[in-house]
Short mmCIF file of C-alpha atoms in Angstrom, two decimals:
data_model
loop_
_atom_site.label_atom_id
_atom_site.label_comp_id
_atom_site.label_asym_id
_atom_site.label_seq_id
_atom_site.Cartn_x
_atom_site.Cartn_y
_atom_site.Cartn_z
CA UNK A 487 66.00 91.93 138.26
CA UNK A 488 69.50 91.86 137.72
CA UNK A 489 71.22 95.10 136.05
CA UNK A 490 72.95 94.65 132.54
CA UNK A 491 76.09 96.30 134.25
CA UNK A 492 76.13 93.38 137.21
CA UNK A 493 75.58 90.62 134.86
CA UNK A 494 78.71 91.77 133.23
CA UNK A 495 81.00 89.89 135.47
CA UNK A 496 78.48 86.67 135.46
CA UNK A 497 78.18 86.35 131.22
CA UNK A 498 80.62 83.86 131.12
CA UNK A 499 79.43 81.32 133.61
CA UNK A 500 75.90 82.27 132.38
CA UNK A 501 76.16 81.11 129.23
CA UNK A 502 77.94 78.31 130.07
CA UNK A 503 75.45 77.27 132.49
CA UNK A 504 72.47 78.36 130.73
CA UNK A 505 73.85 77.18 126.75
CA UNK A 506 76.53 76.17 126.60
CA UNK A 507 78.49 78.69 124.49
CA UNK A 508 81.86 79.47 124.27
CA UNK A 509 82.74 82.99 125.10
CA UNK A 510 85.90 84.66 125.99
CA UNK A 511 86.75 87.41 128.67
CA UNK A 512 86.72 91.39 127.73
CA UNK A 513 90.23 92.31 125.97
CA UNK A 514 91.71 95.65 125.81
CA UNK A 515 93.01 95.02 122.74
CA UNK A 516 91.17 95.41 119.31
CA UNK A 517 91.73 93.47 116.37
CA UNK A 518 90.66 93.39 113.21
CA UNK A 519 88.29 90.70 111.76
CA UNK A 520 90.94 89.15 109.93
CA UNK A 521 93.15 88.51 112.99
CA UNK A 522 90.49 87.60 115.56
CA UNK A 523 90.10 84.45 116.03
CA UNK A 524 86.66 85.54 117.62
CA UNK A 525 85.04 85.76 114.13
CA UNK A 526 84.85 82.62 113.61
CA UNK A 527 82.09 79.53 113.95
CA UNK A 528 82.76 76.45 115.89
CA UNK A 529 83.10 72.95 114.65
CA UNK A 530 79.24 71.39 113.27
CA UNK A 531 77.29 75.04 113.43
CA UNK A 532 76.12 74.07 110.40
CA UNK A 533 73.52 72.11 112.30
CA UNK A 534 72.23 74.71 114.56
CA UNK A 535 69.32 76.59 113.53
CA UNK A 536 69.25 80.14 111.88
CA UNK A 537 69.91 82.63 114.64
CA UNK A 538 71.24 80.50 117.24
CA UNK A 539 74.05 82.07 119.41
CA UNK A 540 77.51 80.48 118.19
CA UNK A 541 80.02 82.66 120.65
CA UNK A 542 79.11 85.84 122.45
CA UNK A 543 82.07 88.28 124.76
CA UNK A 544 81.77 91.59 125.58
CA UNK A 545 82.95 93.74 123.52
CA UNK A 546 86.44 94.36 123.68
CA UNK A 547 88.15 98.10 124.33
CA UNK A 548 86.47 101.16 124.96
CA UNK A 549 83.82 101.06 122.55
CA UNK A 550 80.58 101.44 124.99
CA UNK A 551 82.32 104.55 126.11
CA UNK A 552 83.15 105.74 122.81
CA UNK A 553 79.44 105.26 121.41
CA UNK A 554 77.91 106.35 125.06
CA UNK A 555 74.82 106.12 126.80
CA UNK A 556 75.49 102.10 126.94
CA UNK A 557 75.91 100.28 130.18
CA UNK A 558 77.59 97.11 128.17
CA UNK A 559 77.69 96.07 124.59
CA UNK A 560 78.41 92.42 123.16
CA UNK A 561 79.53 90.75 120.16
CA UNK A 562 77.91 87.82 118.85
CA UNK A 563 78.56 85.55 116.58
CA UNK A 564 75.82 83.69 115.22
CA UNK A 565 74.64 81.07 112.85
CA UNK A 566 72.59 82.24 109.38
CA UNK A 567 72.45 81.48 105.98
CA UNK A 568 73.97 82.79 102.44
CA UNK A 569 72.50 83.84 99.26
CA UNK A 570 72.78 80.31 98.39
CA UNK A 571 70.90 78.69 101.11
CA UNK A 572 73.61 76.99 102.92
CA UNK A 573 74.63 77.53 106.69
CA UNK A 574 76.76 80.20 107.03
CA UNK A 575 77.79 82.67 109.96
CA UNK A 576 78.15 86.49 110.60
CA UNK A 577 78.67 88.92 113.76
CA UNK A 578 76.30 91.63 115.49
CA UNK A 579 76.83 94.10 117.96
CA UNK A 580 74.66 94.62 120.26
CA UNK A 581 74.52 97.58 122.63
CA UNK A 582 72.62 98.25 126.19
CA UNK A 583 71.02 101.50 126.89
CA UNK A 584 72.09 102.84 130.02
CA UNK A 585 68.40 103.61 130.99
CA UNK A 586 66.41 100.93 129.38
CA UNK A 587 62.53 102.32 128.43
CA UNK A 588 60.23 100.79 130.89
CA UNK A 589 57.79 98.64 130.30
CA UNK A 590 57.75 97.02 126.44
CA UNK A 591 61.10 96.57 125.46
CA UNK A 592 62.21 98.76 122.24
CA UNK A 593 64.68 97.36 119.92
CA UNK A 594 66.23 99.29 116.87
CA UNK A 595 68.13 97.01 114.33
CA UNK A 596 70.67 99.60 113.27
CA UNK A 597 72.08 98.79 109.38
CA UNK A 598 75.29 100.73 108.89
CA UNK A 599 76.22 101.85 105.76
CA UNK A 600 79.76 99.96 105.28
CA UNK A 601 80.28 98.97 101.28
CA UNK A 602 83.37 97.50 101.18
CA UNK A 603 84.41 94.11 100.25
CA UNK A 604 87.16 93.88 103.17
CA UNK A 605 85.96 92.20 106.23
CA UNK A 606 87.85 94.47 108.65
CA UNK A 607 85.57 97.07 107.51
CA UNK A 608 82.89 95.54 109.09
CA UNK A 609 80.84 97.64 111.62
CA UNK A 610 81.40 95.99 114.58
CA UNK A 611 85.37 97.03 114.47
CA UNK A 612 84.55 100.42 111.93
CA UNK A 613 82.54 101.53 114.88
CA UNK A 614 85.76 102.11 117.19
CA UNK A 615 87.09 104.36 114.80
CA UNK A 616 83.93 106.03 113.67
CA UNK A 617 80.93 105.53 116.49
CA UNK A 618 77.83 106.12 114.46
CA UNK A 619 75.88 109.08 116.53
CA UNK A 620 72.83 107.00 115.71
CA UNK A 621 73.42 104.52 117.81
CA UNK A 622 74.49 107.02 120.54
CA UNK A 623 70.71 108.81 119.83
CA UNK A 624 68.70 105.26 119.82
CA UNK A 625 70.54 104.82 123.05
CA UNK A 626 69.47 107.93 124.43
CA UNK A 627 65.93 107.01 123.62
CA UNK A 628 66.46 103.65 126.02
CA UNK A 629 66.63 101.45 123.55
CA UNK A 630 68.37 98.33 122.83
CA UNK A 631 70.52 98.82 119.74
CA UNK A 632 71.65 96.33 117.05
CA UNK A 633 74.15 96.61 114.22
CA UNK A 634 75.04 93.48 112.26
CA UNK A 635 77.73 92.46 109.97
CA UNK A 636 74.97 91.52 107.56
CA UNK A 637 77.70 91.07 104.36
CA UNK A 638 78.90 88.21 106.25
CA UNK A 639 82.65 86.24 106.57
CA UNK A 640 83.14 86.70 102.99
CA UNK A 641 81.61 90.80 103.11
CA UNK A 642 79.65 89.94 100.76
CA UNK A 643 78.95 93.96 99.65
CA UNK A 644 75.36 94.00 97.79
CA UNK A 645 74.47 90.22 98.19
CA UNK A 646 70.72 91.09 99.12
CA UNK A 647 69.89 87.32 99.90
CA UNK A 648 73.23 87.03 102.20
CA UNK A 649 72.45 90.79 103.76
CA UNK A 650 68.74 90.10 104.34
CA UNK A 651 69.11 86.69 106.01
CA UNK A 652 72.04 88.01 108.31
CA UNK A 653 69.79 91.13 109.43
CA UNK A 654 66.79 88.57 110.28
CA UNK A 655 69.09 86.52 112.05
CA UNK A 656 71.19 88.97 114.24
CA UNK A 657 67.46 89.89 115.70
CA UNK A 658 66.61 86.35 116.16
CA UNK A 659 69.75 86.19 118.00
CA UNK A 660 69.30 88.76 120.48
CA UNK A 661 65.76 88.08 120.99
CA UNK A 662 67.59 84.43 121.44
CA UNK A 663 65.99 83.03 125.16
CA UNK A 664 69.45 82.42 126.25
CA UNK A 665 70.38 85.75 126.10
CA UNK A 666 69.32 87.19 129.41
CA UNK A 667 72.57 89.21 129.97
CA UNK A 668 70.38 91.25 127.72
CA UNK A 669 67.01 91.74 129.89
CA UNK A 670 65.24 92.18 126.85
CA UNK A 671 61.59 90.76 127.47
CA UNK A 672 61.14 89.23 124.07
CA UNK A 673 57.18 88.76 125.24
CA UNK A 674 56.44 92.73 124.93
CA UNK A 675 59.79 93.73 122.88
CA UNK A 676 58.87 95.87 119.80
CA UNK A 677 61.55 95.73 116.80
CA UNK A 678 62.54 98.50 114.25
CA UNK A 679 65.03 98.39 111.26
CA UNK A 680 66.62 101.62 109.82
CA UNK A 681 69.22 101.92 107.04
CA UNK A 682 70.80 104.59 104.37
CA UNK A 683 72.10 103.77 101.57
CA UNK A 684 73.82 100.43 101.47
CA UNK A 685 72.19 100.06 105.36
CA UNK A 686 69.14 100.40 103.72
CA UNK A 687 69.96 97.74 101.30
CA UNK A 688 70.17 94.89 104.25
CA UNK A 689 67.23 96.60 105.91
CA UNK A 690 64.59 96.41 102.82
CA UNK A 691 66.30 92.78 101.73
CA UNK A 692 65.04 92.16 105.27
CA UNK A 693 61.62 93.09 105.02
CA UNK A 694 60.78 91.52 101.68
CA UNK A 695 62.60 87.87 102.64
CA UNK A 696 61.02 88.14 106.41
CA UNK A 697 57.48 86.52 105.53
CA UNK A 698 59.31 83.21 104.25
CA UNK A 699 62.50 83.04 105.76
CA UNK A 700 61.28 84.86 109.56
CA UNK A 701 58.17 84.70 109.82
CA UNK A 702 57.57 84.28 113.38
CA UNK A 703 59.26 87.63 113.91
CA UNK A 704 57.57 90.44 115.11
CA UNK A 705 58.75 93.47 113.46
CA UNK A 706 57.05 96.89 113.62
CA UNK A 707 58.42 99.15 110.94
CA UNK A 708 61.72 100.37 108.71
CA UNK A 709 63.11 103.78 107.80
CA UNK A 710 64.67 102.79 103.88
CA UNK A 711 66.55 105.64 102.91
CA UNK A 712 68.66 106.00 99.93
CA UNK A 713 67.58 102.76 98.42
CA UNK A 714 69.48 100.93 95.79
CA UNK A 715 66.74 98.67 93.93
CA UNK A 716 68.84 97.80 91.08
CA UNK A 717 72.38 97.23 91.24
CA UNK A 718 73.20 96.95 87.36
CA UNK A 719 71.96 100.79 87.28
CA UNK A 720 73.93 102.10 90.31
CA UNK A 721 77.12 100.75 88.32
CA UNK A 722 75.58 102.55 85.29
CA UNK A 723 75.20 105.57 87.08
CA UNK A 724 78.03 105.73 89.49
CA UNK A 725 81.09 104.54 86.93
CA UNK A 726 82.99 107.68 85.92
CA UNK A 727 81.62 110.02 88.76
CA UNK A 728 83.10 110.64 92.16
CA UNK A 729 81.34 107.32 93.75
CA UNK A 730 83.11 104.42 91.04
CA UNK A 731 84.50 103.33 94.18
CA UNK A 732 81.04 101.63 94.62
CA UNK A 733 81.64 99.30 91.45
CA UNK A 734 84.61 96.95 92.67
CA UNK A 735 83.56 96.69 96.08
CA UNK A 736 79.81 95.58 94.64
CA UNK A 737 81.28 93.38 91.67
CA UNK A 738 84.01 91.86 94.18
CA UNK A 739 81.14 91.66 96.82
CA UNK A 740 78.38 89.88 94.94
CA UNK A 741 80.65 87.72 93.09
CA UNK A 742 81.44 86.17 96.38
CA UNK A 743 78.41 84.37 96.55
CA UNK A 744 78.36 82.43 93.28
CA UNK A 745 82.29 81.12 92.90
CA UNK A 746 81.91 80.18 89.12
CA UNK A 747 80.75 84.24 88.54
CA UNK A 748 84.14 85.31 90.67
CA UNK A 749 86.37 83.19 88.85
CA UNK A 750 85.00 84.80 85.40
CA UNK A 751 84.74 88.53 86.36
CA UNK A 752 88.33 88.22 87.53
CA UNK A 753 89.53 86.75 84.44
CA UNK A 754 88.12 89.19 82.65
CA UNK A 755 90.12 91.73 83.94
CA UNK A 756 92.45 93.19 81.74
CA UNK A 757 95.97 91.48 82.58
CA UNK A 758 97.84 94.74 82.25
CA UNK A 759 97.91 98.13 80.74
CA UNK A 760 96.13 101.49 82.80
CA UNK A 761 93.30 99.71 84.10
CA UNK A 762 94.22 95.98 84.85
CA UNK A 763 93.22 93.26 87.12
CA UNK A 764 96.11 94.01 89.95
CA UNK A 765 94.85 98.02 90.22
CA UNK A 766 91.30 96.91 90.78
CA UNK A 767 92.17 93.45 92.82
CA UNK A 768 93.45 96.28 95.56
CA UNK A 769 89.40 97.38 96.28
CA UNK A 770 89.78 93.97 98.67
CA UNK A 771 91.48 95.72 101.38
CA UNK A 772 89.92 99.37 101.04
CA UNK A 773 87.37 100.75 102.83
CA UNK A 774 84.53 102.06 101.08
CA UNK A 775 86.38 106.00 101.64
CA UNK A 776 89.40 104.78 100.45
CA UNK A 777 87.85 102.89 97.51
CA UNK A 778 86.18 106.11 96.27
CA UNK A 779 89.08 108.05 96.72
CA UNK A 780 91.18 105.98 94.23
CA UNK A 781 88.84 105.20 91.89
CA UNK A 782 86.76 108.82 91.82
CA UNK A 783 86.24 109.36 87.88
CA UNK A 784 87.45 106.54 85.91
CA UNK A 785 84.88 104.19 83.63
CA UNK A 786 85.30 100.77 85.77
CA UNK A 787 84.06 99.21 82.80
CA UNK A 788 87.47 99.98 81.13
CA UNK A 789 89.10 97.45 83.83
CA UNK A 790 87.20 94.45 82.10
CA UNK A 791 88.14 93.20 78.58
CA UNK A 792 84.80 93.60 77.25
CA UNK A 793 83.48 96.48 79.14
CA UNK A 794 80.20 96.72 80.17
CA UNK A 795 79.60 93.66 78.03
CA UNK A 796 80.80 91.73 80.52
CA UNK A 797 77.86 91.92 82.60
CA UNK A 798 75.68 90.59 80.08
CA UNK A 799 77.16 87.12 80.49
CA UNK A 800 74.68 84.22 81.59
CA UNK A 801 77.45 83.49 84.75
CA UNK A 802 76.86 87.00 86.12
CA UNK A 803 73.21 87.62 85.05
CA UNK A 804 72.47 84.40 87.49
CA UNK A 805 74.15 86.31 90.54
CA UNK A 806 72.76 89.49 89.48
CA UNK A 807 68.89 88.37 89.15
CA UNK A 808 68.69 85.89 92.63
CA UNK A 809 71.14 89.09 94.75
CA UNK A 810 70.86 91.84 92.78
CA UNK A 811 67.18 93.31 92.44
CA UNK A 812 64.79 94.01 95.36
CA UNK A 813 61.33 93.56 95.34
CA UNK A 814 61.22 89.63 94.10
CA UNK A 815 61.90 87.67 96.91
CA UNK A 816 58.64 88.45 98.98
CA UNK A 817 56.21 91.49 100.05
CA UNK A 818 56.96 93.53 103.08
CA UNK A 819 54.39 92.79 106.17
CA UNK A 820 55.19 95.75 108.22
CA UNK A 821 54.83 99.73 107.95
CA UNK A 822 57.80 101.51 105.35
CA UNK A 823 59.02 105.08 105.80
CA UNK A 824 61.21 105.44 102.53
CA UNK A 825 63.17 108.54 101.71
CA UNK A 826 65.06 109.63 98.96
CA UNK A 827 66.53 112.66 96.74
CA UNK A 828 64.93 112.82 93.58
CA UNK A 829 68.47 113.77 92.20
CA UNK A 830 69.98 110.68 93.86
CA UNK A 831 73.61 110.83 91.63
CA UNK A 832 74.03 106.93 92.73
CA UNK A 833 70.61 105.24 92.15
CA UNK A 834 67.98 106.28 90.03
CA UNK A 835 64.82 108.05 92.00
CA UNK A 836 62.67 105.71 89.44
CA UNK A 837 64.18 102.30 90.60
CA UNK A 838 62.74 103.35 94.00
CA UNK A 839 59.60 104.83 92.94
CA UNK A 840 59.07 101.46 90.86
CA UNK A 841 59.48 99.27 93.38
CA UNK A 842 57.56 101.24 96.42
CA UNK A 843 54.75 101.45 93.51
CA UNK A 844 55.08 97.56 93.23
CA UNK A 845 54.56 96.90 96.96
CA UNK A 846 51.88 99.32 97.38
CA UNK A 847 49.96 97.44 94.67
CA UNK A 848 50.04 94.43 96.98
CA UNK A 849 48.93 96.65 100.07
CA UNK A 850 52.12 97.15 102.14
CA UNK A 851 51.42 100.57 104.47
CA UNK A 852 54.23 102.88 102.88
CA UNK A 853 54.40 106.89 103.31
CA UNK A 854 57.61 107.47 100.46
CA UNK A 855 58.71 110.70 100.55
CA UNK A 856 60.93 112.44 97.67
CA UNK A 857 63.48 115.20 98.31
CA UNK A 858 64.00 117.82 95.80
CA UNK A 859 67.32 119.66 97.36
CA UNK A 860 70.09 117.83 97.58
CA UNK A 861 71.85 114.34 96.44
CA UNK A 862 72.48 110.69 97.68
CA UNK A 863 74.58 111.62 100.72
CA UNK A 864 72.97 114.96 101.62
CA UNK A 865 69.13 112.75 101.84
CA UNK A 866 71.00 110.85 104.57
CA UNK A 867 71.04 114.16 106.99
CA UNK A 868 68.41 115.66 105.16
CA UNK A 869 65.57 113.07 105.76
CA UNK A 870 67.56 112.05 109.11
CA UNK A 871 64.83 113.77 111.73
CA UNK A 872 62.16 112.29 109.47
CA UNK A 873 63.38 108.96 109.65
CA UNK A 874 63.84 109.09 113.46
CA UNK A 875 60.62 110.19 114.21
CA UNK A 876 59.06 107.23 112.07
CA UNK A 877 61.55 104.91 113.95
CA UNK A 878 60.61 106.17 117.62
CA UNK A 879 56.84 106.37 116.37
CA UNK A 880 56.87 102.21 115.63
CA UNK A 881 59.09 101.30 118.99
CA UNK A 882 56.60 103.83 121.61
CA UNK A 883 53.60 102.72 120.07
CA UNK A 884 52.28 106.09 118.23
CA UNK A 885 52.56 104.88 114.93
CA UNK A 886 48.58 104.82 114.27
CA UNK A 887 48.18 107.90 115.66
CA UNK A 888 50.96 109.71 113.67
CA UNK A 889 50.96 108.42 110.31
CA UNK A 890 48.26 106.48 107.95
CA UNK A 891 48.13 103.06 109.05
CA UNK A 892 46.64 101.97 105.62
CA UNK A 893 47.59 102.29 102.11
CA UNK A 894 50.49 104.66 100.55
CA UNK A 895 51.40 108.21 100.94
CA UNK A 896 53.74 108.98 98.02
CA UNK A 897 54.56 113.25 98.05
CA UNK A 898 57.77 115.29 97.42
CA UNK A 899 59.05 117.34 99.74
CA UNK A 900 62.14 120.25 100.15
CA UNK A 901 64.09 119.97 103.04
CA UNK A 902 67.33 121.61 103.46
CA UNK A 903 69.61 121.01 106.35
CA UNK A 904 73.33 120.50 104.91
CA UNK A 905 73.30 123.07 101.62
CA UNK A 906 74.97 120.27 99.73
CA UNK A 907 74.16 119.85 96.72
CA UNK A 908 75.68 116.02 96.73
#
């Protein structure tokens, strides 16, 4: 069988034999989303089914060698749908271990954490600046990595619908027959999803719109950490403390989904004074760092005419109930390892207990554990090991003979690896 690093040279005739695709030839250069004509979906996609490969190249620049332990990485672009139902498109990354496990082939969908509403702050051009060392450790571990755009062309920050679908169909994709450049043997391929924070908010939209929108994929288990059930109570909680940040990026994000809902949050923006529309229009272009930089302690609500009011109105209670709340689209048909720190300063600990509670009801296998040291971004390195060795145990196979295969396992813990108290 052909190596992934000699089938390099031969994607582009490959595909064109094989599908049919348009692809382009590796670039030095790196461009952002919004200049790359790459990210982009050809003429009558819309009639292609959910998943199907639209483009493919490999990726441009250094970034295999920047991540490491890759022998190639592509980008994809590929056909999915929005919150709204309709045909829309989005872009994956998908990386090739340099010493592939033998035998089944172990995929890890890898949601990154990217909150913004600016499209150029999507992973699969973030990750030259920042290479996640998760991806470098799945990698390691031979396996195939993925990490989707899931907030779409329009980054589409906290859409659950739009995030869910695009995670679904970024697998589908590169499970896609066509894609042998890959050598993933979909036959005896085993599939894992693991998020944090707003990762895991793609990941668990995922698993609970899987059984009606994907159900003829296989998946094996997720690692949910730092889950965000409820939007209207992250904004609650975050507005005024050093993550407000979070609240135009979400607001701006959802919003994009349902037009009518954009067109009346922005017009109820205050048209001038210390907190008006322009100031909080600029979270469009910022990165999620940058966002919570220059917003870090002000009341958001205080941008908006009628404060917090405004979020009461029928227009955004529509987007908020269909894209804003998990646990109502569908039940979760594989094994959940959810973590969390019970002093979580950006969701609630009881928005996750409630809805982990709600699925166990209906028998999804869950083992939640609860972190009493530390905050939101401290639970991501905290329950980090945790969440890897859940993740490996699915993809190798060990899973029943590791953890309970039936039922829930709900218990706090105290682990302490950063001494942060955030």
């Amino acid at each position: 069988m052909l190596s992934p690093v000699r089938l390099l040279p031969l994607i582009g005739s490959l595909l064109s034999l094989v599908s049919g695709l348009p692809t382009t030839n590796p670039s030095s250069v790196v461009l952002p989303p919004s200049a790359d004509p790459f990210y982009s979906a050809p003429n009558g996609y819309e009639s292609t089914r959910p998943g199907a490969i639209l483009r493919l190249r490999p990726v441009p620049g250094n970034l295999t060698a920047l991540v490491g332990n890759a022998s190639a990485a592509y980008n994809i672009v590929y056909r999915t749908t929005d919150s709204q139902y309709r045909p829309s498109w989005a872009v994956t990354t998908v990386f090739v271990p340099s010493n592939p496990r033998p035998g089944n082939t172990s995929v890890l969908s890898y949601q990154i954490a990217y909150d913004s509403h600016s499209i150029d702050a999507s992973p699969s051009y973030a990750m030259y600046s920042s290479p996640p060392i998760d991806v470098t450790l799945a990698l390691s571990q031979g396996w195939y990595v993925n990490v989707p755009d899931y907030e779409g062309p329009l980054a589409s920050f906290t859409a659950g619908v739009q995030s869910g679908h695009a995670t679904l169909d970024s697998i589908r994709s590169i499970l896609n027959s066509n894609t042998t450049a890959f050598n993933i043997k979909t036959s005896s391929s085993r599939t894992a999803l693991w998020g944090y924070s707003g990762g895991a908010l793609a990941s668990e939209w995922a698993t609970e719109l899987q059984v009606q929108y994907a159900p003829e994929l296989s998946l094996a288990g997720a690692a949910l950490g730092g889950l965000t059930p409820n939007i209207t109570n992250v904004m609650n909680t975050v507005t005024g403390n050093l993550n407000a940040g979070l609240i135009p990026e979400a607001v701006l994000g959802l919003a994009s989904q349902y037009p009518a809902t954009y067109k009346y949050l922005v017009d109820q923006l205050n048209p001038e004074g210390k907190y008006n529309r322009t100031t909080f229009l600029l979270s469009q272009n910022m990165t999620i760092a940058q966002a919570e930089a220059f917003f870090a302690g002000q009341n958001i609500y205080d941008y908006f005419v009628n404060g917090s009011d405004t979020f009461k109105a029928p227009v955004v209670q529509y987007a908020l109930n269909r894209d804003g709340y998990m646990g109502y689209h569908g039940v979760p048909q594989i094994p959940i390892y959810a973590y969390k720190a019970i002093h979580d300063e950006v969701s609630p600990v009881g928005d996750t207990d409630a809805l982990l509670e709600r699925y166990c009801g209906v028998g999804v296998n869950i083992l939640y554990e609860r972190n009493s040291i530390g905050g939101h971004s401290a639970e991501g390195t905290n329950g980090h090991a945790r969440a890897l060795q859940f993740v490996s145990s699915v993809l190798d196979g060990s899973y029943a003979s590791v953890y309970q295969t039936q039922g829930c396992t709900f218990r706090d813990v105290a682990v302490n690896i950063t001494d942060s108290a955030l």
